[in-house]
């Protein structure tokens, strides 16, 4: 990240336009480590990475090389994953319960058979366009303990499950299991227990109707901070409700967990509005006690860009000072004051941080950084007001074993692709 800032100031000194542009740093070794953490905590649950969370080409490549599956929600995502090469369509689940007919047809053509449904219309569409599909019924579970509730839009309530499965039987469709999503940004791991209990109930209903389910899909909602605790609770629930599971494949659709930490953002201060005490003695200069901001900073990323996560993903972001007065050294004597941070567009909704403490000497040309910017950020950024999306710079982390293993995984995957295409 510091190298990026140094390069930006070199380009600025050469007069290159847009040299102060914001940029992401993606540490691919972080994705690698999260995968190791996943396999350690969930040795029996195969992750299908939720592509929508961050469809970065290098992230997808690395995960393909590590052998994960992929949760795709559209034709575009399916094609993107298949274009990587070396990913068999059986490693893709089309986990959108409401799909366009043409998308179902394309999935059938591409050999993507696993797909979710939660309503009868979807069954009719699929029976017409992909009768050999392996279907998974997405059920409604308690999503009240999450930042992004998905149950408002998706999930079959338990009292509709028997009817839906009976309809599937009439249409001679193959339903192979159950999926759910506890909600994205889930902050109470115990909701997984309830979801597994409901899944068990659906397995029993299905058996009565003559289906023999073989798949349990525990969805997404895994959080970095609470991951080990979630694993303990979820594994416990699976042991309790599915004690006899020789015939059972268990998969999940983690998104945020894999990428949130891996991406950081560097943005530069492009403008500043500070009170001018000498000329405006009567204007109050912000009430420090009440925490109202004294200075407004404008940076070159905002809620129409990467910080759309503030609007769509209900995130609260915290800037860190990356450089101050063209130095990476932040003196310990620096005085901090209440400040607000704004995006670059002309819309007043474009506020990144309504109140935070920043050094009093922070000025135009200094840089701020933001951690944990990998999930639901870049992928939903717009170019409103003519501000281009920020570029991504890739690293494999600090030199060492993990960095080497990450590079090796990517290199051997690339080599395999080259060999198989000869
Ligand atoms: C968004 C989504 C995910 C990923 O959720 P995370 O909270 O990022 O883990 C998984 N499955 C489905 C169906 C989704 O819509």
XYZ file of C-alpha atoms and ligand atoms in Angstrom:
437
model
C 0.000 0.000 0.000
C 2.873 2.346 0.848
C 4.490 1.442 -2.473
C 1.271 2.486 -4.199
C 1.282 5.838 -2.428
C 4.952 6.410 -3.319
C 4.236 5.531 -6.942
C 1.266 7.909 -6.951
C 3.415 10.785 -5.750
C 6.080 9.945 -8.348
C 3.438 10.064 -11.085
C 2.071 13.286 -9.612
C 5.525 14.874 -9.796
C 5.585 13.960 -13.493
C 2.245 15.711 -13.891
C 0.344 12.537 -14.777
C -3.422 13.101 -14.650
C -5.383 11.208 -11.989
C -2.138 10.126 -10.290
C -3.730 10.427 -6.849
C -6.457 7.933 -7.789
C -7.634 5.618 -4.989
C -6.596 1.971 -5.212
C -7.208 -1.373 -3.586
C -4.494 -3.716 -2.386
C -5.577 -7.357 -2.550
C -3.538 -9.731 -0.428
C -4.231 -13.122 -1.983
C -2.449 -14.931 0.855
C -5.296 -13.751 3.088
C -7.783 -15.642 0.883
C -5.474 -18.661 1.042
C -5.347 -18.483 4.851
C -9.107 -18.158 5.131
C -9.453 -21.306 3.036
C -7.107 -23.147 5.388
C -9.158 -21.885 8.289
C -12.317 -23.123 6.589
C -10.972 -26.636 5.993
C -9.635 -26.805 9.553
C -12.987 -25.814 11.112
C -15.233 -27.550 8.576
C -13.358 -30.615 7.293
C -16.657 -32.117 6.080
C -18.272 -29.030 4.535
C -17.247 -28.160 1.002
C -17.256 -24.393 0.368
C -18.901 -23.035 -2.791
C -17.617 -19.454 -2.853
C -20.431 -16.921 -3.403
C -19.171 -15.143 -6.502
C -21.402 -12.081 -6.041
C -19.421 -11.059 -2.964
C -16.311 -10.261 -4.993
C -15.874 -11.712 -8.499
C -12.236 -10.612 -8.673
C -10.517 -12.737 -11.366
C -7.481 -13.578 -9.219
C -9.608 -14.510 -6.224
C -11.671 -16.822 -8.437
C -8.525 -18.333 -9.928
C -6.964 -18.952 -6.531
C -10.137 -20.552 -5.192
C -10.442 -22.678 -8.332
C -6.885 -23.873 -7.747
C -7.689 -24.665 -4.114
C -10.601 -26.815 -5.249
C -13.592 -24.888 -3.916
C -16.914 -24.862 -5.689
C -18.740 -21.691 -6.749
C -22.168 -20.283 -5.923
C -23.364 -18.350 -8.973
C -26.557 -16.322 -9.262
C -26.609 -15.447 -12.966
C -25.552 -16.455 -16.417
C -22.759 -13.904 -16.225
C -21.310 -15.390 -13.042
C -21.554 -18.947 -14.391
C -19.747 -17.938 -17.578
C -17.102 -16.071 -15.619
C -16.340 -19.153 -13.527
C -16.357 -21.510 -16.513
C -14.081 -19.154 -18.445
C -11.366 -19.589 -15.785
C -10.850 -23.054 -17.248
C -10.365 -26.236 -15.272
C -13.599 -25.826 -13.281
C -16.036 -28.644 -13.966
C -19.686 -27.446 -14.109
C -20.440 -29.881 -11.290
C -18.483 -27.500 -9.046
C -21.112 -24.800 -9.628
C -24.393 -24.345 -7.801
C -26.885 -21.958 -9.390
C -28.059 -20.664 -6.026
C -30.612 -18.102 -7.124
C -34.146 -19.356 -6.363
C -35.674 -16.995 -8.968
C -33.966 -17.373 -12.335
C -34.820 -16.111 -15.817
C -35.958 -18.937 -18.110
C -33.123 -18.194 -20.528
C -30.613 -18.497 -17.676
C -31.965 -21.932 -16.741
C -31.665 -22.978 -20.376
C -28.076 -21.713 -20.582
C -27.191 -23.478 -17.340
C -28.551 -26.726 -18.795
C -26.438 -26.214 -21.904
C -23.310 -25.528 -19.808
C -23.850 -28.644 -17.709
C -24.701 -26.752 -14.527
C -27.306 -29.027 -12.945
C -27.463 -28.006 -9.295
C -29.919 -25.166 -8.714
C -32.147 -23.859 -5.959
C -35.875 -23.078 -5.958
C -38.370 -21.838 -3.383
C -41.644 -21.538 -5.295
C -43.902 -23.548 -7.610
C -43.488 -21.296 -10.662
C -39.768 -21.975 -10.593
C -40.442 -25.720 -10.658
C -42.569 -25.334 -13.782
C -39.895 -23.217 -15.481
C -37.212 -25.760 -14.652
C -39.307 -28.742 -15.747
C -39.698 -27.098 -19.171
C -36.103 -25.997 -19.617
C -33.873 -28.257 -17.515
C -35.801 -31.400 -16.507
C -32.600 -33.216 -15.456
C -31.636 -30.506 -12.965
C -30.634 -31.502 -9.443
C -32.819 -29.281 -7.348
C -32.311 -27.914 -3.879
C -35.178 -26.425 -1.930
C -34.236 -23.127 -0.311
C -36.073 -22.804 2.951
C -36.823 -19.774 5.065
C -34.917 -19.573 8.337
C -34.530 -16.945 11.038
C -32.484 -14.124 9.488
C -33.289 -11.524 12.134
C -29.728 -11.657 13.522
C -28.023 -10.412 10.386
C -27.168 -7.094 8.706
C -28.593 -8.097 5.329
C -31.799 -10.061 5.748
C -32.473 -12.293 2.773
C -35.685 -13.922 4.002
C -37.762 -10.935 2.859
C -37.055 -12.024 -0.694
C -36.192 -15.732 -0.649
C -36.921 -18.968 1.123
C -39.907 -21.330 1.283
C -41.678 -21.213 4.663
C -41.788 -24.677 6.283
C -45.552 -24.976 5.811
C -45.145 -24.737 2.019
C -42.392 -27.351 1.730
C -44.603 -30.453 1.494
C -46.708 -28.864 -1.274
C -43.648 -27.786 -3.249
C -42.023 -31.198 -2.988
C -45.268 -32.904 -4.036
C -45.412 -30.620 -7.070
C -41.792 -31.476 -7.910
C -42.731 -35.154 -7.718
C -45.659 -34.638 -10.125
C -43.302 -32.896 -12.529
C -40.838 -35.815 -12.171
C -38.118 -33.449 -10.987
C -35.150 -34.605 -8.962
C -34.877 -32.728 -5.659
C -31.638 -33.684 -3.906
C -31.542 -31.534 -0.795
C -32.086 -28.414 1.259
C -30.434 -25.012 1.419
C -30.870 -21.938 3.573
C -29.143 -18.627 4.272
C -29.176 -17.201 7.798
C -28.596 -13.710 6.370
C -25.408 -11.967 5.388
C -23.381 -10.355 8.129
C -24.866 -12.733 10.690
C -23.915 -11.692 14.226
C -25.583 -14.468 16.201
C -24.160 -17.902 15.407
C -26.940 -19.720 17.264
C -29.360 -19.125 14.357
C -27.524 -21.940 12.553
C -28.878 -24.434 15.080
C -32.462 -23.462 14.303
C -31.734 -23.609 10.564
C -30.282 -27.126 10.833
C -33.290 -28.238 12.867
C -35.619 -26.945 10.125
C -33.494 -28.648 7.474
C -33.838 -31.941 9.348
C -37.583 -31.469 9.324
C -37.531 -30.949 5.545
C -35.390 -34.071 5.048
C -38.080 -36.037 6.933
C -40.926 -34.534 4.890
C -39.013 -35.376 1.704
C -38.456 -38.951 2.771
C -42.207 -39.385 3.375
C -42.802 -38.176 -0.186
C -40.349 -40.683 -1.627
C -37.291 -38.488 -2.113
C -33.929 -39.544 -0.771
C -32.086 -36.316 -0.067
C -28.279 -36.366 -0.216
C -27.376 -32.683 0.023
C -27.407 -30.188 2.869
C -26.371 -26.655 1.864
C -25.780 -24.450 4.912
C -25.474 -21.249 2.863
C -23.435 -18.169 3.739
C -23.395 -15.677 6.575
C -20.008 -16.685 8.012
C -18.161 -13.855 9.737
C -14.446 -13.474 10.216
C -14.661 -12.398 13.866
C -17.000 -15.158 15.035
C -15.967 -17.931 12.660
C -14.624 -20.490 15.137
C -17.649 -20.059 17.374
C -20.010 -20.444 14.413
C -18.136 -23.596 13.387
C -18.522 -25.087 16.856
C -22.257 -24.342 16.912
C -22.936 -25.459 13.332
C -20.889 -28.655 13.624
C -22.670 -29.410 16.893
C -26.082 -28.906 15.285
C -25.173 -31.134 12.328
C -23.989 -33.861 14.721
C -27.211 -33.558 16.665
C -29.740 -33.456 13.809
C -27.840 -35.542 11.240
C -26.003 -38.122 13.382
C -26.130 -40.754 10.640
C -24.767 -39.085 7.522
C -22.747 -41.507 5.400
C -24.896 -40.631 2.359
C -24.921 -36.904 3.031
C -22.895 -34.249 1.170
C -22.664 -31.006 3.090
C -21.782 -27.797 1.286
C -21.808 -24.079 2.150
C -21.818 -20.805 0.215
C -19.429 -18.490 2.077
C -18.744 -15.121 0.476
C -17.696 -12.417 2.907
C -15.613 -14.784 5.037
C -13.184 -15.479 2.204
C -12.532 -11.963 0.924
C -13.441 -9.261 3.417
C -10.016 -9.087 5.046
C -8.041 -9.566 1.853
C -8.741 -6.145 0.346
C -7.697 -2.765 1.728
C -8.388 0.581 0.146
C -6.106 3.615 -0.068
C -7.812 6.913 -0.877
C -6.303 10.365 -1.018
C -7.624 13.575 0.455
C -8.608 15.675 -2.554
C -10.236 18.564 -0.708
C -10.750 19.940 2.759
C -13.134 22.419 4.298
C -11.920 23.844 7.569
C -13.159 26.808 9.539
C -11.274 30.040 9.063
C -11.136 31.506 12.562
C -9.300 34.673 11.527
C -11.940 35.824 9.057
C -15.042 34.228 10.567
C -14.652 34.737 14.315
C -18.343 34.260 15.009
C -18.750 30.940 13.281
C -18.650 28.152 15.866
C -15.856 25.737 15.061
C -17.631 22.517 15.931
C -18.455 21.308 19.375
C -15.730 18.816 20.319
C -17.601 17.650 23.426
C -20.675 16.731 21.422
C -18.406 15.096 18.881
C -19.530 17.154 15.924
C -16.980 17.437 13.160
C -14.680 20.415 12.906
C -13.202 19.720 9.498
C -14.662 18.106 6.396
C -12.371 15.956 4.263
C -13.237 14.904 0.708
C -11.588 11.738 -0.596
C -11.612 10.074 -4.001
C -13.791 7.079 -3.119
C -17.376 7.341 -1.939
C -20.722 5.625 -1.524
C -21.298 5.605 -5.301
C -18.028 3.680 -5.592
C -16.406 1.173 -3.239
C -18.205 2.561 -0.204
C -21.544 1.447 -1.601
C -21.124 -1.109 1.194
C -22.282 1.656 3.563
C -25.632 1.843 1.736
C -26.201 -1.727 0.537
C -24.261 -3.760 3.086
C -24.956 -1.617 6.168
C -21.273 -1.230 6.961
C -19.630 1.413 9.150
C -16.115 2.209 7.971
C -13.168 3.656 9.874
C -10.315 5.496 8.177
C -6.720 5.097 9.265
C -4.094 7.687 8.453
C -1.751 6.244 5.855
C 0.352 9.304 5.176
C 0.559 12.707 6.833
C 2.358 15.674 5.280
C 3.949 13.335 2.715
C 5.363 11.048 5.398
C 4.327 7.598 6.627
C 5.397 8.643 10.098
C 2.522 9.890 12.249
C 4.080 11.778 15.170
C 2.750 10.719 18.572
C 2.367 14.410 19.431
C -0.224 14.858 16.692
C -3.490 16.418 17.908
C -6.678 14.710 16.689
C -9.944 16.503 16.059
C -13.504 15.579 15.148
C -13.731 15.327 11.360
C -16.084 14.015 8.714
C -15.060 12.186 5.544
C -16.945 12.579 2.263
C -16.857 10.986 -1.175
C -15.980 12.909 -4.347
C -19.418 13.213 -6.014
C -21.714 16.227 -5.890
C -24.365 14.360 -3.896
C -24.632 15.051 -0.174
C -25.630 11.424 0.482
C -22.024 10.633 -0.434
C -20.751 10.586 3.158
C -18.144 7.971 4.080
C -17.800 8.744 7.750
C -19.997 11.318 9.527
C -17.693 11.661 12.516
C -14.210 10.378 13.287
C -11.013 11.682 14.869
C -8.314 12.665 12.387
C -5.008 14.501 12.837
C -5.432 18.264 12.885
C -2.642 18.619 10.328
C -4.189 16.181 7.814
C -4.345 18.003 4.503
C -4.982 17.702 0.794
C -2.581 15.160 -0.728
C -2.469 12.972 2.396
C -3.754 9.409 2.228
C -6.278 7.449 4.284
C -6.618 3.678 4.332
C -9.583 1.423 5.049
C -9.292 -2.231 6.085
C -11.674 -5.142 5.415
C -12.877 -3.780 2.097
C -13.075 -7.049 0.146
C -16.741 -7.976 0.496
C -19.602 -6.310 -1.395
C -17.559 -3.255 -2.372
C -15.856 -3.166 -5.790
C -18.463 -5.405 -7.415
C -21.313 -2.958 -6.811
C -19.422 0.285 -7.461
C -20.890 2.683 -10.017
C -19.154 5.392 -12.018
C -21.691 8.051 -11.072
C -20.547 11.615 -11.743
C -17.658 10.384 -13.899
C -15.542 8.864 -11.143
C -13.935 5.668 -12.368
C -13.798 2.561 -10.192
C -10.553 2.100 -8.275
C -7.916 -0.284 -9.563
C -6.695 -3.335 -7.661
C -3.033 -4.055 -6.979
C -2.282 -7.675 -6.066
C 0.187 -9.068 -3.560
C 0.739 -12.481 -2.055
C 1.416 -10.964 1.354
C 4.655 -10.750 3.260
C 7.401 -13.011 1.949
C 7.298 -16.359 3.711
C 5.695 -19.761 3.627
C 2.079 -18.646 3.143
C 3.067 -16.246 0.392
C 4.995 -19.050 -1.352
C 2.128 -21.496 -1.030
C -0.298 -18.931 -2.464
C 1.984 -18.291 -5.443
C 2.501 -22.039 -5.932
C -1.232 -22.720 -5.930
C -1.775 -20.098 -8.648
C 1.263 -21.172 -10.663
C 0.487 -24.895 -10.647
C -3.121 -24.176 -11.618
C -1.919 -22.035 -14.532
C 0.526 -24.783 -15.568
C -2.205 -27.417 -15.503
C -4.401 -25.224 -17.711
C -1.591 -24.718 -20.215
C -0.840 -28.443 -20.353
C -4.462 -29.462 -20.790
C -4.999 -26.981 -23.611
C -2.003 -28.305 -25.610
C -25.035 -13.579 -0.848
C -25.209 -15.028 -0.759
C -24.224 -15.824 -0.166
C -22.992 -15.273 0.510
O -23.284 -14.734 1.759
P -22.123 -14.242 2.746
O -22.868 -13.636 3.870
O -21.279 -13.273 1.999
O -21.351 -15.436 3.163
C -24.423 -17.188 -0.183
N -25.513 -17.748 -0.742
C -26.479 -17.012 -1.325
C -27.641 -17.684 -1.936
C -26.372 -15.632 -1.335
O -27.355 -14.903 -1.893
